[in-house]
Amino acid sequence: MTDAYIYDAVRSPRGKGRADGSLHEVTAVALGKQMLNAIAERNGLSGHAVEDVIWGNATQVMDQGGCLARTTVLASNLDQSIPGLSINRFCASGMEAVNLAANQIRGGAGDAYIAGGVEMMSRVPMGSDGAAVAVDPTVALDDYFVPQGISADIIATEYGISRDDADALAVRSQKLAAQSWQEGRFAKSIVPVRDVNGLTILDHDEYIRQGTDMQTLGALKAAFKDMGEVMPGFDNVARLKYPHLERINHIHHAGNSSGIVDGSAAILVGSKAFGEAQGLKPRARIRATAKIGTDPTIMLTGPVPVTEKILRDHGMSIGDIDLFEVNEAFSAVVLRFMQAFDVDIDKVNVNGGAIAMGHPLGASGAIIIGTLLDELERSDKEVGLATLCVASGMGAATIIERL
């Protein structure tokens, strides 16, 4: 099989996912095209240089409806002969776009792809697509559906994760993210967002809350307690599935959960022959990819079984991994991952994560792959694993090897 390599990775800064966020007036197409243009310009791409653009986004309605990938290609400077494929694996959409591109190359279906994703959560709110998994009673009742925040609290209850544990991880994420920005660790990949006049409207992750400490977080009310304990009483639904849990310990709140933000990312994936033809040097080899389905009620445990699967399928062990990017959807997701594999925290999310910088659903998978690549290069490490939990019970993972 043909190896697939990462030649470049870019991302936008993440804007607050509210009407007063810096990117609120920017559409998904407008933000995505800036990422595609940046990849093309940085790497001298012209004509039919790539086989396809594979683009992830989780809420595929309104500004993000239709085949957003093709629309974004047409809006960009890429040649119109390049098609576009929109995909949706919820929070792992951006990662799945990269993994699909790599596996297409491995299978001989083209020499290069641009893969990534976008999510404008200030413009297209999460859940606005009316997803059947949550609203169709013929599905939701049989699968014991509960909102993701309840799922995160179930993980905390099941695996003995305390409020202090969750808050401490959140404080760490904020401190590391602020430090990483101050030291310029993201500079290689950040593409400032510009308006139609070419003026910069955002050049940094604006969600970061510097100065966050345990006392600040300790004052916050558990966000999912009422929806769990008061009608409709999702805690009761959870206990039907897990009768051994006498009660759900509600520990998550806005400060130890991922931020709602706008953002986009793009990665150039190609074969060795592509790089030679374009005069480009690969930065990393995509060594392995994996995806898995998991329990749809607890929902967010996917990083553990998908990591077990990717390591098993490729003859590796957890000790072969130098760095981990585990998407910080909720503190308990990362803490459960570290607990399951007895991973040293100093190897996990060393530049902060989505708790501090935000989680633009369809882009996050590509963002953490790019962050992992930058950090492998900066710290002179070799092998990294990126993984995400996924709504409705799934997990995705990618292993890359720095060259």
Short mmCIF file of C-alpha atoms in Angstrom, two decimals:
data_model
loop_
_atom_site.label_atom_id
_atom_site.label_comp_id
_atom_site.label_asym_id
_atom_site.label_seq_id
_atom_site.Cartn_x
_atom_site.Cartn_y
_atom_site.Cartn_z
CA MET A 1 0.00 0.00 0.00
CA THR A 2 1.03 3.60 -0.61
CA ASP A 3 1.96 5.55 2.52
CA ALA A 4 0.05 8.76 3.27
CA TYR A 5 1.92 11.81 4.57
CA ILE A 6 0.99 15.14 6.12
CA TYR A 7 2.61 17.99 4.18
CA ASP A 8 0.98 20.94 5.92
CA ALA A 9 -1.63 21.83 8.54
CA VAL A 10 -3.35 25.14 9.19
CA ARG A 11 -6.15 26.34 11.40
CA SER A 12 -8.02 29.49 12.19
CA PRO A 13 -8.02 31.09 15.60
CA ARG A 14 -11.15 30.07 17.50
CA GLY A 15 -13.75 32.76 18.11
CA LYS A 16 -16.34 32.76 20.87
CA GLY A 17 -19.42 30.96 19.62
CA ARG A 18 -21.81 33.79 20.44
CA ALA A 19 -23.29 36.79 18.71
CA ASP A 20 -20.54 38.97 20.22
CA GLY A 21 -17.77 36.60 19.10
CA SER A 22 -15.24 37.97 16.62
CA LEU A 23 -16.18 35.46 13.90
CA HIS A 24 -19.96 35.66 14.20
CA GLU A 25 -20.33 37.60 10.94
CA VAL A 26 -18.14 35.12 9.05
CA THR A 27 -19.94 32.26 7.31
CA ALA A 28 -18.72 28.67 7.27
CA VAL A 29 -17.92 29.05 3.57
CA ALA A 30 -16.00 32.29 4.11
CA LEU A 31 -13.91 30.84 6.94
CA GLY A 32 -13.33 27.53 5.20
CA LYS A 33 -12.17 29.15 1.98
CA GLN A 34 -9.50 31.08 3.87
CA MET A 35 -8.10 27.77 5.15
CA LEU A 36 -8.17 26.22 1.66
CA ASN A 37 -6.50 29.30 0.18
CA ALA A 38 -3.82 29.24 2.87
CA ILE A 39 -2.99 25.60 2.18
CA ALA A 40 -2.83 26.26 -1.56
CA GLU A 41 -0.68 29.38 -1.24
CA ARG A 42 1.73 27.94 1.33
CA ASN A 43 2.35 24.88 -0.83
CA GLY A 44 2.20 26.34 -4.34
CA LEU A 45 -0.82 24.27 -5.40
CA SER A 46 -2.42 25.07 -8.74
CA GLY A 47 -4.77 23.37 -11.15
CA HIS A 48 -6.03 19.89 -10.25
CA ALA A 49 -3.30 19.50 -7.62
CA VAL A 50 -5.43 17.45 -5.22
CA GLU A 51 -7.96 14.71 -5.89
CA ASP A 52 -10.66 16.06 -3.59
CA VAL A 53 -11.48 18.25 -0.60
CA ILE A 54 -12.99 16.22 2.25
CA TRP A 55 -14.64 18.56 4.70
CA GLY A 56 -16.29 17.74 8.02
CA ASN A 57 -19.01 19.59 9.87
CA ALA A 58 -21.42 18.34 12.49
CA THR A 59 -24.52 20.51 12.04
CA GLN A 60 -25.30 20.40 8.33
CA VAL A 61 -28.10 22.94 8.00
CA MET A 62 -28.46 26.63 7.11
CA ASP A 63 -25.03 28.18 6.38
CA GLN A 64 -23.51 24.72 6.75
CA GLY A 65 -26.08 22.88 4.63
CA GLY A 66 -25.78 21.22 1.26
CA CYS A 67 -22.40 19.92 0.12
CA LEU A 68 -20.45 22.52 2.07
CA ALA A 69 -17.16 21.09 0.83
CA ARG A 70 -17.96 21.74 -2.82
CA THR A 71 -19.40 25.18 -2.07
CA THR A 72 -16.21 26.09 -0.20
CA VAL A 73 -14.03 24.89 -3.06
CA LEU A 74 -15.99 27.07 -5.50
CA ALA A 75 -15.65 30.07 -3.19
CA SER A 76 -11.90 29.53 -2.80
CA ASN A 77 -9.01 29.95 -5.20
CA LEU A 78 -8.82 26.22 -5.85
CA ASP A 79 -9.48 24.98 -9.37
CA GLN A 80 -13.12 24.16 -10.04
CA SER A 81 -12.06 20.74 -11.32
CA ILE A 82 -11.50 19.76 -7.67
CA PRO A 83 -14.75 18.36 -6.24
CA GLY A 84 -15.76 18.30 -2.58
CA LEU A 85 -17.13 15.78 -0.11
CA SER A 86 -18.92 16.79 3.09
CA ILE A 87 -18.91 14.23 5.90
CA ASN A 88 -20.36 14.04 9.39
CA ARG A 89 -19.05 11.99 12.28
CA PHE A 90 -20.14 14.64 14.76
CA CYS A 91 -17.14 15.78 16.85
CA ALA A 92 -14.74 13.55 14.91
CA SER A 93 -15.75 14.90 11.48
CA GLY A 94 -12.48 16.78 10.93
CA MET A 95 -10.41 13.78 12.00
CA GLU A 96 -12.47 11.40 9.88
CA ALA A 97 -11.88 13.68 6.88
CA VAL A 98 -8.11 13.33 7.38
CA ASN A 99 -8.33 9.59 8.00
CA LEU A 100 -10.50 9.06 4.93
CA ALA A 101 -8.06 11.05 2.80
CA ALA A 102 -5.14 8.97 4.09
CA ASN A 103 -6.94 5.71 3.41
CA GLN A 104 -7.96 6.83 -0.09
CA ILE A 105 -4.30 7.49 -0.84
CA ARG A 106 -3.31 4.14 0.65
CA GLY A 107 -5.83 2.45 -1.62
CA GLY A 108 -4.61 4.23 -4.76
CA ALA A 109 -7.56 6.59 -5.17
CA GLY A 110 -5.57 9.76 -5.85
CA ASP A 111 -2.24 11.16 -4.72
CA ALA A 112 -3.35 14.12 -2.59
CA TYR A 113 -6.29 15.55 -0.66
CA ILE A 114 -7.09 18.58 1.44
CA ALA A 115 -9.01 17.42 4.50
CA GLY A 116 -10.40 19.18 7.54
CA GLY A 117 -13.56 20.87 8.63
CA VAL A 118 -15.42 23.85 9.98
CA GLU A 119 -18.05 24.71 12.55
CA MET A 120 -19.60 28.13 13.07
CA MET A 121 -21.40 27.53 16.34
CA SER A 122 -22.36 31.18 16.75
CA ARG A 123 -24.30 31.02 13.48
CA VAL A 124 -25.50 27.41 13.35
CA PRO A 125 -26.23 26.34 16.93
CA MET A 126 -25.51 22.80 18.05
CA GLY A 127 -28.68 20.72 17.78
CA SER A 128 -30.37 23.00 15.27
CA ASP A 129 -30.47 20.15 12.76
CA GLY A 130 -32.98 18.24 14.90
CA ALA A 131 -30.89 15.06 14.93
CA ALA A 132 -33.04 11.95 15.05
CA VAL A 133 -30.80 10.29 17.65
CA ALA A 134 -32.04 12.88 20.16
CA VAL A 135 -35.56 13.77 19.03
CA ASP A 136 -37.02 10.65 17.41
CA PRO A 137 -38.61 8.68 20.28
CA THR A 138 -38.38 5.39 18.37
CA VAL A 139 -34.60 5.76 18.56
CA ALA A 140 -34.02 7.84 21.70
CA LEU A 141 -36.13 5.66 23.99
CA ASP A 142 -34.64 2.35 22.86
CA ASP A 143 -31.09 3.69 23.19
CA TYR A 144 -31.71 5.41 26.55
CA PHE A 145 -30.63 8.75 25.11
CA VAL A 146 -29.39 11.43 27.50
CA PRO A 147 -27.66 14.76 26.68
CA GLN A 148 -23.87 14.71 26.48
CA GLY A 149 -23.42 16.61 29.74
CA ILE A 150 -25.30 13.88 31.56
CA SER A 151 -23.11 11.31 29.80
CA ALA A 152 -19.99 13.10 31.04
CA ASP A 153 -21.36 13.06 34.58
CA ILE A 154 -22.14 9.33 34.24
CA ILE A 155 -18.46 8.75 33.35
CA ALA A 156 -17.41 10.72 36.42
CA THR A 157 -19.76 8.68 38.62
CA GLU A 158 -18.85 5.29 37.13
CA TYR A 159 -15.09 5.84 37.29
CA GLY A 160 -14.76 7.80 40.52
CA ILE A 161 -13.78 11.16 39.03
CA SER A 162 -14.38 14.04 41.44
CA ARG A 163 -15.32 17.67 40.89
CA ASP A 164 -11.85 18.67 42.10
CA ASP A 165 -10.24 16.30 39.60
CA ALA A 166 -12.26 17.82 36.77
CA ASP A 167 -11.60 21.39 37.84
CA ALA A 168 -7.87 20.79 38.23
CA LEU A 169 -7.69 19.49 34.65
CA ALA A 170 -9.54 22.61 33.48
CA VAL A 171 -7.17 24.95 35.30
CA ARG A 172 -4.24 23.09 33.72
CA SER A 173 -5.78 23.45 30.25
CA GLN A 174 -6.20 27.20 30.68
CA LYS A 175 -2.66 27.71 31.96
CA LEU A 176 -1.05 25.60 29.25
CA ALA A 177 -3.07 27.24 26.47
CA ALA A 178 -2.14 30.72 27.66
CA GLN A 179 1.51 29.71 27.97
CA SER A 180 1.49 28.15 24.49
CA TRP A 181 0.17 31.34 22.94
CA GLN A 182 2.68 33.46 24.83
CA GLU A 183 5.54 31.25 23.59
CA GLY A 184 4.28 31.22 20.00
CA ARG A 185 3.76 27.47 19.88
CA PHE A 186 0.78 27.79 17.51
CA ALA A 187 2.41 30.33 15.19
CA LYS A 188 3.35 27.83 12.47
CA SER A 189 -0.26 26.79 11.88
CA ILE A 190 -2.43 29.82 12.68
CA VAL A 191 -4.04 31.64 9.73
CA PRO A 192 -5.47 34.99 10.92
CA VAL A 193 -9.06 35.51 9.80
CA ARG A 194 -9.62 38.52 7.57
CA ASP A 195 -12.73 40.36 6.43
CA VAL A 196 -13.68 41.15 2.84
CA ASN A 197 -11.37 44.19 2.93
CA GLY A 198 -8.39 42.12 3.99
CA LEU A 199 -8.38 43.48 7.53
CA THR A 200 -7.57 41.04 10.33
CA ILE A 201 -10.56 40.40 12.57
CA LEU A 202 -9.09 37.60 14.71
CA ASP A 203 -5.53 36.34 15.17
CA HIS A 204 -5.74 34.46 18.49
CA ASP A 205 -7.99 32.01 20.34
CA GLU A 206 -10.31 34.41 22.10
CA TYR A 207 -12.06 31.91 24.38
CA ILE A 208 -9.09 31.46 26.74
CA ARG A 209 -9.77 32.65 30.29
CA GLN A 210 -6.41 33.55 31.77
CA GLY A 211 -6.39 33.60 35.54
CA THR A 212 -8.81 30.71 35.92
CA ASP A 213 -8.18 28.95 39.24
CA MET A 214 -9.80 26.36 41.48
CA GLN A 215 -11.66 29.01 43.46
CA THR A 216 -13.17 30.52 40.32
CA LEU A 217 -14.35 27.15 39.06
CA GLY A 218 -15.52 26.05 42.50
CA ALA A 219 -18.10 28.84 42.49
CA LEU A 220 -19.79 27.55 39.32
CA LYS A 221 -23.01 25.57 39.52
CA ALA A 222 -23.07 22.07 38.03
CA ALA A 223 -24.55 22.68 34.59
CA PHE A 224 -26.43 19.42 34.10
CA LYS A 225 -27.78 18.79 37.59
CA ASP A 226 -31.23 20.26 36.96
CA MET A 227 -31.82 18.49 33.65
CA GLY A 228 -30.73 15.31 35.36
CA GLU A 229 -32.76 15.55 38.53
CA VAL A 230 -35.73 17.70 37.52
CA MET A 231 -38.20 16.82 34.76
CA PRO A 232 -37.58 15.34 32.23
CA GLY A 233 -35.20 13.71 34.70
CA PHE A 234 -32.45 12.26 32.51
CA ASP A 235 -30.81 10.74 35.60
CA ASN A 236 -33.77 8.36 35.76
CA VAL A 237 -33.20 7.37 32.14
CA ALA A 238 -29.53 6.72 32.88
CA ARG A 239 -30.36 4.56 35.90
CA LEU A 240 -32.65 2.41 33.76
CA LYS A 241 -29.53 1.60 31.72
CA TYR A 242 -27.14 1.46 34.69
CA PRO A 243 -29.21 0.33 37.70
CA HIS A 244 -26.07 -0.10 39.83
CA LEU A 245 -25.69 3.69 39.99
CA GLU A 246 -27.70 4.92 42.96
CA ARG A 247 -27.27 8.53 41.86
CA ILE A 248 -25.40 10.55 39.23
CA ASN A 249 -22.64 12.80 40.57
CA HIS A 250 -22.98 16.03 38.60
CA ILE A 251 -19.51 17.60 38.40
CA HIS A 252 -19.38 19.31 35.00
CA HIS A 253 -20.02 22.99 34.32
CA ALA A 254 -18.99 25.63 31.79
CA GLY A 255 -15.49 25.86 33.24
CA ASN A 256 -14.52 22.19 32.95
CA SER A 257 -16.34 21.47 29.68
CA SER A 258 -15.33 22.42 26.15
CA GLY A 259 -16.04 25.93 24.93
CA ILE A 260 -18.60 26.67 22.21
CA VAL A 261 -16.61 28.37 19.46
CA ASP A 262 -16.24 29.04 15.74
CA GLY A 263 -13.27 27.60 13.88
CA SER A 264 -11.83 25.76 10.90
CA ALA A 265 -8.77 23.68 10.01
CA ALA A 266 -7.26 22.11 6.90
CA ILE A 267 -4.55 19.49 6.38
CA LEU A 268 -2.73 18.63 3.15
CA VAL A 269 -2.36 14.85 2.87
CA GLY A 270 -0.47 13.23 0.00
CA SER A 271 1.64 10.35 -1.23
CA LYS A 272 5.42 10.41 -1.55
CA ALA A 273 5.03 10.81 -5.33
CA PHE A 274 2.83 13.89 -4.79
CA GLY A 275 5.46 15.54 -2.63
CA GLU A 276 8.22 14.81 -5.11
CA ALA A 277 6.16 16.21 -7.98
CA GLN A 278 5.31 19.37 -6.03
CA GLY A 279 8.75 19.82 -4.47
CA LEU A 280 7.33 19.43 -0.97
CA LYS A 281 8.83 17.69 2.04
CA PRO A 282 6.45 15.64 4.21
CA ARG A 283 6.28 16.52 7.89
CA ALA A 284 4.73 13.28 9.17
CA ARG A 285 3.47 9.89 8.10
CA ILE A 286 -0.08 8.90 8.99
CA ARG A 287 0.76 5.59 10.56
CA ALA A 288 -2.69 4.34 11.58
CA THR A 289 -6.37 5.29 11.73
CA ALA A 290 -9.33 3.76 13.56
CA LYS A 291 -12.97 4.27 14.47
CA ILE A 292 -15.38 2.38 16.71
CA GLY A 293 -18.92 2.36 18.04
CA THR A 294 -19.58 2.45 21.80
CA ASP A 295 -22.42 2.56 24.32
CA PRO A 296 -24.71 5.40 23.14
CA THR A 297 -25.89 6.38 26.64
CA ILE A 298 -22.57 6.93 28.38
CA MET A 299 -21.59 8.02 24.87
CA LEU A 300 -18.22 9.69 25.50
CA THR A 301 -15.96 6.78 26.44
CA GLY A 302 -14.90 6.16 22.80
CA PRO A 303 -11.26 7.32 23.17
CA VAL A 304 -10.50 4.27 25.33
CA PRO A 305 -11.74 1.41 23.08
CA VAL A 306 -10.66 3.12 19.86
CA THR A 307 -7.15 3.55 21.27
CA GLU A 308 -7.12 -0.11 22.29
CA LYS A 309 -8.23 -1.00 18.76
CA ILE A 310 -5.73 1.15 16.88
CA LEU A 311 -2.84 -0.12 19.00
CA ARG A 312 -3.93 -3.75 18.72
CA ASP A 313 -4.56 -3.60 14.99
CA HIS A 314 -1.13 -2.12 14.30
CA GLY A 315 0.96 -4.13 16.76
CA MET A 316 1.69 -1.21 19.08
CA SER A 317 1.45 -0.55 22.80
CA ILE A 318 0.59 2.57 24.76
CA GLY A 319 4.30 2.91 25.59
CA ASP A 320 5.06 3.45 21.90
CA ILE A 321 3.24 6.81 21.98
CA ASP A 322 5.24 9.90 22.93
CA LEU A 323 2.40 12.45 22.99
CA PHE A 324 -1.38 12.34 23.18
CA GLU A 325 -4.07 14.79 22.08
CA VAL A 326 -7.35 13.75 23.72
CA ASN A 327 -10.10 16.19 22.84
CA GLU A 328 -11.30 17.96 25.98
CA ALA A 329 -15.02 17.67 25.32
CA PHE A 330 -15.43 17.33 29.10
CA SER A 331 -12.83 16.89 31.82
CA ALA A 332 -14.03 13.38 32.62
CA VAL A 333 -13.31 12.20 29.06
CA VAL A 334 -9.61 13.00 29.37
CA LEU A 335 -9.33 11.84 32.97
CA ARG A 336 -10.95 8.49 32.09
CA PHE A 337 -8.50 8.07 29.20
CA MET A 338 -5.50 8.68 31.45
CA GLN A 339 -6.96 6.39 34.10
CA ALA A 340 -7.57 3.55 31.63
CA PHE A 341 -4.04 3.59 30.21
CA ASP A 342 -2.13 4.90 33.25
CA VAL A 343 -0.78 7.67 31.02
CA ASP A 344 1.49 10.36 32.45
CA ILE A 345 -0.38 13.66 32.35
CA ASP A 346 2.78 15.35 31.08
CA LYS A 347 2.24 13.54 27.75
CA VAL A 348 -1.40 14.61 27.33
CA ASN A 349 -2.65 17.89 25.82
CA VAL A 350 0.58 19.67 26.66
CA ASN A 351 -0.56 22.89 24.99
CA GLY A 352 -3.99 22.98 26.59
CA GLY A 353 -7.16 21.85 24.90
CA ALA A 354 -10.79 22.50 24.09
CA ILE A 355 -11.70 23.44 27.66
CA ALA A 356 -9.48 26.50 27.26
CA MET A 357 -9.62 27.18 23.52
CA GLY A 358 -12.96 25.72 22.49
CA HIS A 359 -14.35 22.82 20.48
CA PRO A 360 -15.62 23.81 16.99
CA LEU A 361 -17.25 20.43 16.41
CA GLY A 362 -16.54 19.67 12.76
CA ALA A 363 -13.02 21.14 12.86
CA SER A 364 -11.68 19.83 16.17
CA GLY A 365 -10.38 16.51 14.86
CA ALA A 366 -8.22 18.22 12.27
CA ILE A 367 -7.16 20.87 14.78
CA ILE A 368 -5.80 18.35 17.29
CA ILE A 369 -3.92 16.44 14.57
CA GLY A 370 -2.24 19.70 13.54
CA THR A 371 -1.50 20.61 17.15
CA LEU A 372 -0.01 17.17 17.73
CA LEU A 373 2.22 17.51 14.67
CA ASP A 374 3.48 20.94 15.71
CA GLU A 375 4.26 19.69 19.21
CA LEU A 376 6.08 16.57 17.98
CA GLU A 377 8.31 18.87 15.95
CA ARG A 378 8.77 21.43 18.73
CA SER A 379 9.64 18.87 21.40
CA ASP A 380 11.61 16.55 19.10
CA LYS A 381 9.31 13.59 19.73
CA GLU A 382 8.43 10.91 17.18
CA VAL A 383 4.99 9.32 17.57
CA GLY A 384 1.70 10.88 18.60
CA LEU A 385 -1.89 9.75 18.97
CA ALA A 386 -4.96 11.99 18.60
CA THR A 387 -8.40 10.82 19.64
CA LEU A 388 -11.90 12.13 20.25
CA CYS A 389 -15.11 11.00 21.86
CA VAL A 390 -18.09 11.24 19.50
CA ALA A 391 -21.80 11.90 20.01
CA SER A 392 -24.20 8.93 20.05
CA GLY A 393 -21.39 6.63 21.14
CA MET A 394 -18.36 6.48 18.85
CA GLY A 395 -14.63 7.06 18.97
CA ALA A 396 -11.96 7.98 16.41
CA ALA A 397 -8.16 7.98 16.49
CA THR A 398 -5.14 8.78 14.36
CA ILE A 399 -1.48 7.92 14.95
CA ILE A 400 1.14 10.04 13.21
CA GLU A 401 4.91 9.65 13.03
CA ARG A 402 7.10 12.76 12.65
CA LEU A 403 9.63 12.63 9.85
#
